[in-house]
Amino acid sequence: MAPGRLAETGSSELPWSEAESRLGDLIAEFGPSSKSSRRQSAAYPFTHLRTDGIWTLSRDVPMDTVGPLDAAPISGRLEASLERALSRPGQIEEAARQLVDAQFPRTVAPDVLIAVGLDPDQVFAGGASFAPPEGKRQRSSSWPRAILEAWDRQCAFCGYDGQLGSSSVGLEAAHVRWFNLGGPDELDNGMALCSLHHKLFDRGALGLDEEYRILVSGVFSARTEAAKRVYDLHGRPLKPRRGTDLPAIPHVAWHGREVFRGQPLSV
Ligand SMILES: [Zn+2]
């Protein structure tokens, strides 16, 4: 949010009066599920990022508590030398790219960038997108193909199997536990999903229970018949080809805990 604000206004200064709602909403939408209120979720990074030396507050307050933030006006800002460094051309985009690459899959990163006022096309311009920094885990280049083949080139949720010529189109290899958050490139951590269901799975609108039934989030809503078809997936079992590795339960549980939004539909 701070790099986005710097790009938008030329300053990363963020009053608590704005952070408490906007940052709270961003954390609720893109962060792991939490029982904290939105204001409390916003208060954690707003006060705590000071310990990393990258964030300053206009007056001293205790860590993590909302009350002192409400007591009088207060604003946060990136540390001055960091803000100067980021103000050089291209640096905000570079920082934003590294942040989203470290935390989100490719299906989600553009949504996060748009939500904080950055343009994904600019952030990922230049070809460096998603290249792992030195020393980071390398992705397996053969994993996506192995996953598509293991699932017989069909979406594990809806059975979509479109091809153009001899190659699948609109079909992707989806990690259950996100790669950049420790998910391995193994056959038991992936499914073939059509582009729509991949996106909905990574945003937590769709999930899996531990009996491999598809879950639709109660937070997901749709107005048209086309979008309402997503509800029809609820409770449907995954249908792998005989012999296909199903996602391992610890990965399924991770997705349920960290990605799935709210509670599943009740019927
Ligand atoms: Zn599908």
PDB file of C-alpha atoms and ligand atoms in Angstrom:
ATOM      1  CA  MET A   1       0.000   0.000   0.000  1.00  0.00           C
ATOM      2  CA  ALA A   2       2.871   2.417   0.800  1.00  0.00           C
ATOM      3  CA  PRO A   3       4.574   2.056  -2.619  1.00  0.00           C
ATOM      4  CA  GLY A   4       1.170   2.528  -4.263  1.00  0.00           C
ATOM      5  CA  ARG A   5       0.564   5.667  -2.306  1.00  0.00           C
ATOM      6  CA  LEU A   6       4.031   6.992  -3.113  1.00  0.00           C
ATOM      7  CA  ALA A   7       3.395   6.405  -6.820  1.00  0.00           C
ATOM      8  CA  GLU A   8      -0.008   8.070  -6.642  1.00  0.00           C
ATOM      9  CA  THR A   9       0.741  11.149  -4.500  1.00  0.00           C
ATOM     10  CA  GLY A  10       4.545  11.522  -4.391  1.00  0.00           C
ATOM     11  CA  SER A  11       4.511  10.793  -0.651  1.00  0.00           C
ATOM     12  CA  SER A  12       3.971   7.595   1.303  1.00  0.00           C
ATOM     13  CA  GLU A  13       2.407   9.498   4.213  1.00  0.00           C
ATOM     14  CA  LEU A  14      -0.674   7.659   5.407  1.00  0.00           C
ATOM     15  CA  PRO A  15      -2.955   8.972   8.162  1.00  0.00           C
ATOM     16  CA  TRP A  16      -4.386   6.338  10.509  1.00  0.00           C
ATOM     17  CA  SER A  17      -7.864   7.709   9.738  1.00  0.00           C
ATOM     18  CA  GLU A  18      -7.394   6.343   6.199  1.00  0.00           C
ATOM     19  CA  ALA A  19      -5.312   3.255   7.019  1.00  0.00           C
ATOM     20  CA  GLU A  20      -7.859   1.890   9.487  1.00  0.00           C
ATOM     21  CA  SER A  21     -10.411   1.303   6.753  1.00  0.00           C
ATOM     22  CA  ARG A  22      -8.416   0.922   3.538  1.00  0.00           C
ATOM     23  CA  LEU A  23      -5.564  -1.149   4.923  1.00  0.00           C
ATOM     24  CA  GLY A  24      -8.054  -3.157   6.964  1.00  0.00           C
ATOM     25  CA  ASP A  25     -10.041  -3.912   3.812  1.00  0.00           C
ATOM     26  CA  LEU A  26      -6.895  -4.941   1.884  1.00  0.00           C
ATOM     27  CA  ILE A  27      -5.827  -7.312   4.644  1.00  0.00           C
ATOM     28  CA  ALA A  28      -9.322  -8.803   4.819  1.00  0.00           C
ATOM     29  CA  GLU A  29      -9.414  -9.261   1.060  1.00  0.00           C
ATOM     30  CA  PHE A  30      -5.894 -10.553   0.413  1.00  0.00           C
ATOM     31  CA  GLY A  31      -4.473 -11.636   3.782  1.00  0.00           C
ATOM     32  CA  PRO A  32      -4.941 -14.918   5.589  1.00  0.00           C
ATOM     33  CA  SER A  33      -8.295 -15.255   7.317  1.00  0.00           C
ATOM     34  CA  SER A  34      -8.322 -13.782  10.783  1.00  0.00           C
ATOM     35  CA  LYS A  35     -10.718 -13.277  13.653  1.00  0.00           C
ATOM     36  CA  SER A  36      -9.383  -9.774  14.323  1.00  0.00           C
ATOM     37  CA  SER A  37     -11.493  -6.761  13.392  1.00  0.00           C
ATOM     38  CA  ARG A  38     -10.417  -4.878  10.289  1.00  0.00           C
ATOM     39  CA  ARG A  39      -9.151  -1.955  12.375  1.00  0.00           C
ATOM     40  CA  GLN A  40      -7.146  -4.276  14.598  1.00  0.00           C
ATOM     41  CA  SER A  41      -5.697  -6.057  11.524  1.00  0.00           C
ATOM     42  CA  ALA A  42      -4.619  -2.653  10.188  1.00  0.00           C
ATOM     43  CA  ALA A  43      -3.113  -1.606  13.536  1.00  0.00           C
ATOM     44  CA  TYR A  44      -0.616  -4.500  13.527  1.00  0.00           C
ATOM     45  CA  PRO A  45       1.437  -3.462  10.478  1.00  0.00           C
ATOM     46  CA  PHE A  46       0.739   0.258  11.003  1.00  0.00           C
ATOM     47  CA  THR A  47       2.502   0.163  14.379  1.00  0.00           C
ATOM     48  CA  HIS A  48       4.757  -2.852  13.949  1.00  0.00           C
ATOM     49  CA  LEU A  49       6.552  -2.106  10.673  1.00  0.00           C
ATOM     50  CA  ARG A  50       8.634   0.373  12.715  1.00  0.00           C
ATOM     51  CA  THR A  51      10.658  -2.539  14.092  1.00  0.00           C
ATOM     52  CA  ASP A  52      11.862  -3.342  10.558  1.00  0.00           C
ATOM     53  CA  GLY A  53      13.260   0.174  10.292  1.00  0.00           C
ATOM     54  CA  ILE A  54      11.265   0.967   7.159  1.00  0.00           C
ATOM     55  CA  TRP A  55       8.263   2.789   8.654  1.00  0.00           C
ATOM     56  CA  THR A  56       7.986   5.797  10.927  1.00  0.00           C
ATOM     57  CA  LEU A  57       5.069   7.249  12.879  1.00  0.00           C
ATOM     58  CA  SER A  58       4.451  10.928  13.554  1.00  0.00           C
ATOM     59  CA  ARG A  59       4.221  10.253  17.308  1.00  0.00           C
ATOM     60  CA  ASP A  60       5.174   7.365  19.543  1.00  0.00           C
ATOM     61  CA  VAL A  61       2.463   4.807  20.338  1.00  0.00           C
ATOM     62  CA  PRO A  62       2.539   1.287  21.799  1.00  0.00           C
ATOM     63  CA  MET A  63       2.680  -1.668  19.412  1.00  0.00           C
ATOM     64  CA  ASP A  64      -0.470  -3.335  18.113  1.00  0.00           C
ATOM     65  CA  THR A  65      -3.161  -1.402  19.970  1.00  0.00           C
ATOM     66  CA  VAL A  66      -5.914   0.612  18.337  1.00  0.00           C
ATOM     67  CA  GLY A  67      -6.860   2.912  21.240  1.00  0.00           C
ATOM     68  CA  PRO A  68      -3.758   5.134  21.204  1.00  0.00           C
ATOM     69  CA  LEU A  69      -4.052   5.487  17.405  1.00  0.00           C
ATOM     70  CA  ASP A  70      -7.593   6.824  17.807  1.00  0.00           C
ATOM     71  CA  ALA A  71      -6.681   9.215  20.633  1.00  0.00           C
ATOM     72  CA  ALA A  72      -5.164  11.939  18.404  1.00  0.00           C
ATOM     73  CA  PRO A  73      -4.212  12.346  14.733  1.00  0.00           C
ATOM     74  CA  ILE A  74      -1.251  10.199  13.712  1.00  0.00           C
ATOM     75  CA  SER A  75       0.244   9.265  10.371  1.00  0.00           C
ATOM     76  CA  GLY A  76       2.789   6.757   9.154  1.00  0.00           C
ATOM     77  CA  ARG A  77       5.383   7.140   6.429  1.00  0.00           C
ATOM     78  CA  LEU A  78       8.170   5.105   4.862  1.00  0.00           C
ATOM     79  CA  GLU A  79      11.556   5.882   6.385  1.00  0.00           C
ATOM     80  CA  ALA A  80      13.014   8.949   4.596  1.00  0.00           C
ATOM     81  CA  SER A  81      16.018   7.305   2.884  1.00  0.00           C
ATOM     82  CA  LEU A  82      13.830   4.414   1.688  1.00  0.00           C
ATOM     83  CA  GLU A  83      11.259   6.841   0.331  1.00  0.00           C
ATOM     84  CA  ARG A  84      14.022   8.741  -1.516  1.00  0.00           C
ATOM     85  CA  ALA A  85      15.411   5.487  -2.960  1.00  0.00           C
ATOM     86  CA  LEU A  86      11.969   4.395  -4.115  1.00  0.00           C
ATOM     87  CA  SER A  87      11.376   7.760  -5.767  1.00  0.00           C
ATOM     88  CA  ARG A  88      14.031   7.015  -8.398  1.00  0.00           C
ATOM     89  CA  PRO A  89      12.494   5.951 -11.726  1.00  0.00           C
ATOM     90  CA  GLY A  90      11.307   2.367 -11.843  1.00  0.00           C
ATOM     91  CA  GLN A  91      12.088   1.623  -8.186  1.00  0.00           C
ATOM     92  CA  ILE A  92       8.502   1.626  -6.913  1.00  0.00           C
ATOM     93  CA  GLU A  93       7.574  -0.922  -9.558  1.00  0.00           C
ATOM     94  CA  GLU A  94      10.634  -3.032  -8.735  1.00  0.00           C
ATOM     95  CA  ALA A  95       9.822  -3.005  -5.012  1.00  0.00           C
ATOM     96  CA  ALA A  96       6.166  -3.782  -5.681  1.00  0.00           C
ATOM     97  CA  ARG A  97       7.141  -6.654  -7.964  1.00  0.00           C
ATOM     98  CA  GLN A  98       9.403  -8.203  -5.345  1.00  0.00           C
ATOM     99  CA  LEU A  99       6.726  -7.826  -2.672  1.00  0.00           C
ATOM    100  CA  VAL A 100       3.945  -9.483  -4.650  1.00  0.00           C
ATOM    101  CA  ASP A 101       6.266 -12.151  -6.055  1.00  0.00           C
ATOM    102  CA  ALA A 102       7.246 -13.138  -2.536  1.00  0.00           C
ATOM    103  CA  GLN A 103       3.696 -13.401  -1.248  1.00  0.00           C
ATOM    104  CA  PHE A 104       1.154 -14.172  -3.967  1.00  0.00           C
ATOM    105  CA  PRO A 105       0.691 -16.475  -6.951  1.00  0.00           C
ATOM    106  CA  ARG A 106       0.503 -15.036 -10.451  1.00  0.00           C
ATOM    107  CA  THR A 107      -3.286 -15.260 -10.471  1.00  0.00           C
ATOM    108  CA  VAL A 108      -3.570 -12.970  -7.445  1.00  0.00           C
ATOM    109  CA  ALA A 109      -0.621 -10.539  -7.771  1.00  0.00           C
ATOM    110  CA  PRO A 110      -2.279  -8.288 -10.415  1.00  0.00           C
ATOM    111  CA  ASP A 111      -5.413  -7.941  -8.258  1.00  0.00           C
ATOM    112  CA  VAL A 112      -3.292  -6.833  -5.285  1.00  0.00           C
ATOM    113  CA  LEU A 113      -1.427  -4.280  -7.404  1.00  0.00           C
ATOM    114  CA  ILE A 114      -4.627  -2.788  -8.804  1.00  0.00           C
ATOM    115  CA  ALA A 115      -6.114  -2.589  -5.304  1.00  0.00           C
ATOM    116  CA  VAL A 116      -3.165  -0.464  -4.110  1.00  0.00           C
ATOM    117  CA  GLY A 117      -3.209   1.829  -7.140  1.00  0.00           C
ATOM    118  CA  LEU A 118      -0.385   0.280  -9.190  1.00  0.00           C
ATOM    119  CA  ASP A 119      -0.548  -0.902 -12.790  1.00  0.00           C
ATOM    120  CA  PRO A 120       0.368  -4.614 -13.140  1.00  0.00           C
ATOM    121  CA  ASP A 121       1.519  -4.054 -16.732  1.00  0.00           C
ATOM    122  CA  GLN A 122       4.052  -1.476 -15.539  1.00  0.00           C
ATOM    123  CA  VAL A 123       5.120  -3.532 -12.533  1.00  0.00           C
ATOM    124  CA  PHE A 124       5.731  -6.629 -14.638  1.00  0.00           C
ATOM    125  CA  ALA A 125       7.175  -4.796 -17.653  1.00  0.00           C
ATOM    126  CA  GLY A 126      10.765  -5.504 -18.587  1.00  0.00           C
ATOM    127  CA  GLY A 127      10.679  -9.266 -18.467  1.00  0.00           C
ATOM    128  CA  ALA A 128      11.956  -9.618 -14.926  1.00  0.00           C
ATOM    129  CA  SER A 129       8.547 -10.601 -13.666  1.00  0.00           C
ATOM    130  CA  PHE A 130       8.445 -13.628 -11.411  1.00  0.00           C
ATOM    131  CA  ALA A 131      12.166 -14.307 -11.852  1.00  0.00           C
ATOM    132  CA  PRO A 132      13.281 -15.640  -8.494  1.00  0.00           C
ATOM    133  CA  PRO A 133      15.995 -13.573  -6.780  1.00  0.00           C
ATOM    134  CA  GLU A 134      19.367 -15.289  -6.272  1.00  0.00           C
ATOM    135  CA  GLY A 135      19.263 -18.038  -3.691  1.00  0.00           C
ATOM    136  CA  LYS A 136      15.493 -18.498  -3.844  1.00  0.00           C
ATOM    137  CA  ARG A 137      13.872 -21.823  -4.683  1.00  0.00           C
ATOM    138  CA  GLN A 138      13.705 -22.481  -8.389  1.00  0.00           C
ATOM    139  CA  ARG A 139      10.474 -23.553  -9.973  1.00  0.00           C
ATOM    140  CA  SER A 140      10.397 -26.827 -11.833  1.00  0.00           C
ATOM    141  CA  SER A 141       9.896 -26.087 -15.528  1.00  0.00           C
ATOM    142  CA  SER A 142       8.351 -29.501 -16.157  1.00  0.00           C
ATOM    143  CA  TRP A 143       5.820 -29.356 -13.298  1.00  0.00           C
ATOM    144  CA  PRO A 144       2.975 -27.559 -15.159  1.00  0.00           C
ATOM    145  CA  ARG A 145       3.024 -30.031 -18.000  1.00  0.00           C
ATOM    146  CA  ALA A 146       3.237 -33.011 -15.631  1.00  0.00           C
ATOM    147  CA  ILE A 147       0.189 -31.705 -13.731  1.00  0.00           C
ATOM    148  CA  LEU A 148      -1.873 -31.184 -16.897  1.00  0.00           C
ATOM    149  CA  GLU A 149      -1.055 -34.684 -18.046  1.00  0.00           C
ATOM    150  CA  ALA A 150      -1.768 -36.242 -14.652  1.00  0.00           C
ATOM    151  CA  TRP A 151      -5.249 -34.703 -14.770  1.00  0.00           C
ATOM    152  CA  ASP A 152      -5.833 -35.825 -18.363  1.00  0.00           C
ATOM    153  CA  ARG A 153      -5.830 -32.181 -19.558  1.00  0.00           C
ATOM    154  CA  GLN A 154      -9.162 -31.489 -17.856  1.00  0.00           C
ATOM    155  CA  CYS A 155     -10.155 -29.006 -15.175  1.00  0.00           C
ATOM    156  CA  ALA A 156     -10.304 -30.941 -11.891  1.00  0.00           C
ATOM    157  CA  PHE A 157     -13.411 -28.946 -10.936  1.00  0.00           C
ATOM    158  CA  CYS A 158     -15.557 -28.657 -14.058  1.00  0.00           C
ATOM    159  CA  GLY A 159     -13.987 -31.025 -16.593  1.00  0.00           C
ATOM    160  CA  TYR A 160     -13.208 -28.258 -19.123  1.00  0.00           C
ATOM    161  CA  ASP A 161     -10.738 -29.681 -21.660  1.00  0.00           C
ATOM    162  CA  GLY A 162     -10.547 -27.126 -24.499  1.00  0.00           C
ATOM    163  CA  GLN A 163      -7.692 -27.384 -26.979  1.00  0.00           C
ATOM    164  CA  LEU A 164      -6.405 -25.318 -29.885  1.00  0.00           C
ATOM    165  CA  GLY A 165      -4.779 -27.772 -32.231  1.00  0.00           C
ATOM    166  CA  SER A 166      -2.907 -30.210 -30.034  1.00  0.00           C
ATOM    167  CA  SER A 167      -2.401 -27.936 -27.029  1.00  0.00           C
ATOM    168  CA  SER A 168      -4.677 -27.144 -24.115  1.00  0.00           C
ATOM    169  CA  VAL A 169      -6.042 -23.623 -24.016  1.00  0.00           C
ATOM    170  CA  GLY A 170      -7.440 -21.968 -20.894  1.00  0.00           C
ATOM    171  CA  LEU A 171      -6.114 -24.782 -18.736  1.00  0.00           C
ATOM    172  CA  GLU A 172      -3.457 -24.206 -16.085  1.00  0.00           C
ATOM    173  CA  ALA A 173      -1.474 -26.076 -13.444  1.00  0.00           C
ATOM    174  CA  ALA A 174      -2.570 -24.757 -10.055  1.00  0.00           C
ATOM    175  CA  HIS A 175      -0.621 -25.122  -6.828  1.00  0.00           C
ATOM    176  CA  VAL A 176      -2.741 -26.007  -3.804  1.00  0.00           C
ATOM    177  CA  ARG A 177      -0.158 -24.639  -1.361  1.00  0.00           C
ATOM    178  CA  TRP A 178       1.339 -21.604  -3.118  1.00  0.00           C
ATOM    179  CA  PHE A 179       4.878 -22.152  -4.383  1.00  0.00           C
ATOM    180  CA  ASN A 180       6.248 -18.926  -2.910  1.00  0.00           C
ATOM    181  CA  LEU A 181       4.797 -19.826   0.484  1.00  0.00           C
ATOM    182  CA  GLY A 182       6.514 -23.204   0.652  1.00  0.00           C
ATOM    183  CA  GLY A 183       4.351 -25.328  -1.670  1.00  0.00           C
ATOM    184  CA  PRO A 184       6.440 -27.897  -3.540  1.00  0.00           C
ATOM    185  CA  ASP A 185       6.358 -28.562  -7.283  1.00  0.00           C
ATOM    186  CA  GLU A 186       5.071 -32.092  -6.663  1.00  0.00           C
ATOM    187  CA  LEU A 187       2.190 -34.006  -8.206  1.00  0.00           C
ATOM    188  CA  ASP A 188       0.435 -34.091  -4.831  1.00  0.00           C
ATOM    189  CA  ASN A 189       0.440 -30.285  -4.620  1.00  0.00           C
ATOM    190  CA  GLY A 190      -1.301 -29.483  -7.878  1.00  0.00           C
ATOM    191  CA  MET A 191      -4.381 -29.826 -10.036  1.00  0.00           C
ATOM    192  CA  ALA A 192      -5.209 -28.889 -13.593  1.00  0.00           C
ATOM    193  CA  LEU A 193      -7.781 -26.085 -13.422  1.00  0.00           C
ATOM    194  CA  CYS A 194      -9.392 -23.990 -16.132  1.00  0.00           C
ATOM    195  CA  SER A 195      -8.348 -20.326 -16.012  1.00  0.00           C
ATOM    196  CA  LEU A 196     -11.559 -19.235 -14.276  1.00  0.00           C
ATOM    197  CA  HIS A 197     -11.491 -21.923 -11.604  1.00  0.00           C
ATOM    198  CA  HIS A 198      -7.743 -21.396 -11.051  1.00  0.00           C
ATOM    199  CA  LYS A 199      -8.386 -17.730 -10.350  1.00  0.00           C
ATOM    200  CA  LEU A 200     -11.329 -18.466  -8.056  1.00  0.00           C
ATOM    201  CA  PHE A 201      -9.325 -21.148  -6.201  1.00  0.00           C
ATOM    202  CA  ASP A 202      -6.340 -18.830  -5.652  1.00  0.00           C
ATOM    203  CA  ARG A 203      -8.591 -15.981  -4.500  1.00  0.00           C
ATOM    204  CA  GLY A 204     -10.347 -18.286  -2.049  1.00  0.00           C
ATOM    205  CA  ALA A 205     -13.787 -18.246  -3.689  1.00  0.00           C
ATOM    206  CA  LEU A 206     -13.384 -22.006  -4.247  1.00  0.00           C
ATOM    207  CA  GLY A 207     -11.754 -24.568  -1.981  1.00  0.00           C
ATOM    208  CA  LEU A 208     -11.576 -28.240  -1.129  1.00  0.00           C
ATOM    209  CA  ASP A 209     -12.534 -30.152   1.970  1.00  0.00           C
ATOM    210  CA  GLU A 210     -10.498 -33.063   3.269  1.00  0.00           C
ATOM    211  CA  GLU A 211     -12.783 -35.530   1.487  1.00  0.00           C
ATOM    212  CA  TYR A 212     -11.936 -33.843  -1.823  1.00  0.00           C
ATOM    213  CA  ARG A 213     -15.294 -32.179  -2.308  1.00  0.00           C
ATOM    214  CA  ILE A 214     -15.324 -28.749  -3.914  1.00  0.00           C
ATOM    215  CA  LEU A 215     -16.370 -25.869  -1.638  1.00  0.00           C
ATOM    216  CA  VAL A 216     -17.847 -22.551  -2.736  1.00  0.00           C
ATOM    217  CA  SER A 217     -17.295 -19.650  -0.338  1.00  0.00           C
ATOM    218  CA  GLY A 218     -20.340 -17.968   1.153  1.00  0.00           C
ATOM    219  CA  VAL A 219     -18.542 -14.673   0.422  1.00  0.00           C
ATOM    220  CA  PHE A 220     -18.699 -15.328  -3.339  1.00  0.00           C
ATOM    221  CA  SER A 221     -21.667 -13.706  -5.045  1.00  0.00           C
ATOM    222  CA  ALA A 222     -22.965 -13.696  -8.608  1.00  0.00           C
ATOM    223  CA  ARG A 223     -25.809 -12.005 -10.451  1.00  0.00           C
ATOM    224  CA  THR A 224     -25.919 -13.695 -13.839  1.00  0.00           C
ATOM    225  CA  GLU A 225     -26.678 -17.281 -14.777  1.00  0.00           C
ATOM    226  CA  ALA A 226     -23.156 -17.677 -16.167  1.00  0.00           C
ATOM    227  CA  ALA A 227     -21.532 -16.759 -12.857  1.00  0.00           C
ATOM    228  CA  LYS A 228     -24.120 -18.630 -10.795  1.00  0.00           C
ATOM    229  CA  ARG A 229     -22.882 -21.842 -12.407  1.00  0.00           C
ATOM    230  CA  VAL A 230     -20.028 -21.625  -9.922  1.00  0.00           C
ATOM    231  CA  TYR A 231     -22.526 -22.522  -7.146  1.00  0.00           C
ATOM    232  CA  ASP A 232     -23.227 -25.819  -8.919  1.00  0.00           C
ATOM    233  CA  LEU A 233     -19.683 -26.955  -8.051  1.00  0.00           C
ATOM    234  CA  HIS A 234     -20.410 -26.885  -4.324  1.00  0.00           C
ATOM    235  CA  GLY A 235     -20.142 -30.359  -2.780  1.00  0.00           C
ATOM    236  CA  ARG A 236     -19.127 -31.989  -6.060  1.00  0.00           C
ATOM    237  CA  PRO A 237     -16.272 -34.526  -5.704  1.00  0.00           C
ATOM    238  CA  LEU A 238     -12.997 -34.096  -7.584  1.00  0.00           C
ATOM    239  CA  LYS A 239     -12.837 -36.550 -10.435  1.00  0.00           C
ATOM    240  CA  PRO A 240      -9.227 -37.487 -11.063  1.00  0.00           C
ATOM    241  CA  ARG A 241      -8.187 -39.985 -13.683  1.00  0.00           C
ATOM    242  CA  ARG A 242      -7.420 -43.386 -12.176  1.00  0.00           C
ATOM    243  CA  GLY A 243      -3.977 -43.299 -10.604  1.00  0.00           C
ATOM    244  CA  THR A 244      -3.713 -39.502 -10.399  1.00  0.00           C
ATOM    245  CA  ASP A 245      -2.183 -38.204  -7.172  1.00  0.00           C
ATOM    246  CA  LEU A 246      -4.763 -36.237  -5.223  1.00  0.00           C
ATOM    247  CA  PRO A 247      -3.501 -33.167  -3.412  1.00  0.00           C
ATOM    248  CA  ALA A 248      -1.940 -34.134  -0.069  1.00  0.00           C
ATOM    249  CA  ILE A 249      -4.140 -33.352   2.932  1.00  0.00           C
ATOM    250  CA  PRO A 250      -1.613 -30.966   4.573  1.00  0.00           C
ATOM    251  CA  HIS A 251      -1.676 -28.842   1.389  1.00  0.00           C
ATOM    252  CA  VAL A 252      -5.493 -28.963   1.257  1.00  0.00           C
ATOM    253  CA  ALA A 253      -5.609 -27.916   4.924  1.00  0.00           C
ATOM    254  CA  TRP A 254      -3.152 -25.082   4.245  1.00  0.00           C
ATOM    255  CA  HIS A 255      -5.365 -23.751   1.451  1.00  0.00           C
ATOM    256  CA  GLY A 256      -8.425 -23.962   3.707  1.00  0.00           C
ATOM    257  CA  ARG A 257      -6.638 -22.043   6.449  1.00  0.00           C
ATOM    258  CA  GLU A 258      -4.726 -19.433   4.460  1.00  0.00           C
ATOM    259  CA  VAL A 259      -6.633 -18.841   1.239  1.00  0.00           C
ATOM    260  CA  PHE A 260     -10.288 -19.903   1.430  1.00  0.00           C
ATOM    261  CA  ARG A 261     -12.550 -16.929   2.220  1.00  0.00           C
ATOM    262  CA  GLY A 262     -15.024 -17.046   5.054  1.00  0.00           C
ATOM    263  CA  GLN A 263     -17.281 -20.075   5.447  1.00  0.00           C
ATOM    264  CA  PRO A 264     -18.408 -22.489   2.713  1.00  0.00           C
ATOM    265  CA  LEU A 265     -22.022 -22.428   1.519  1.00  0.00           C
ATOM    266  CA  SER A 266     -24.202 -24.463   3.835  1.00  0.00           C
ATOM    267  CA  VAL A 267     -25.991 -26.524   1.161  1.00  0.00           C
TER     268      VAL A 267
HETATM  269 ZN    ZN B   1     -13.023 -25.402 -14.514  1.00  0.00          ZN
END
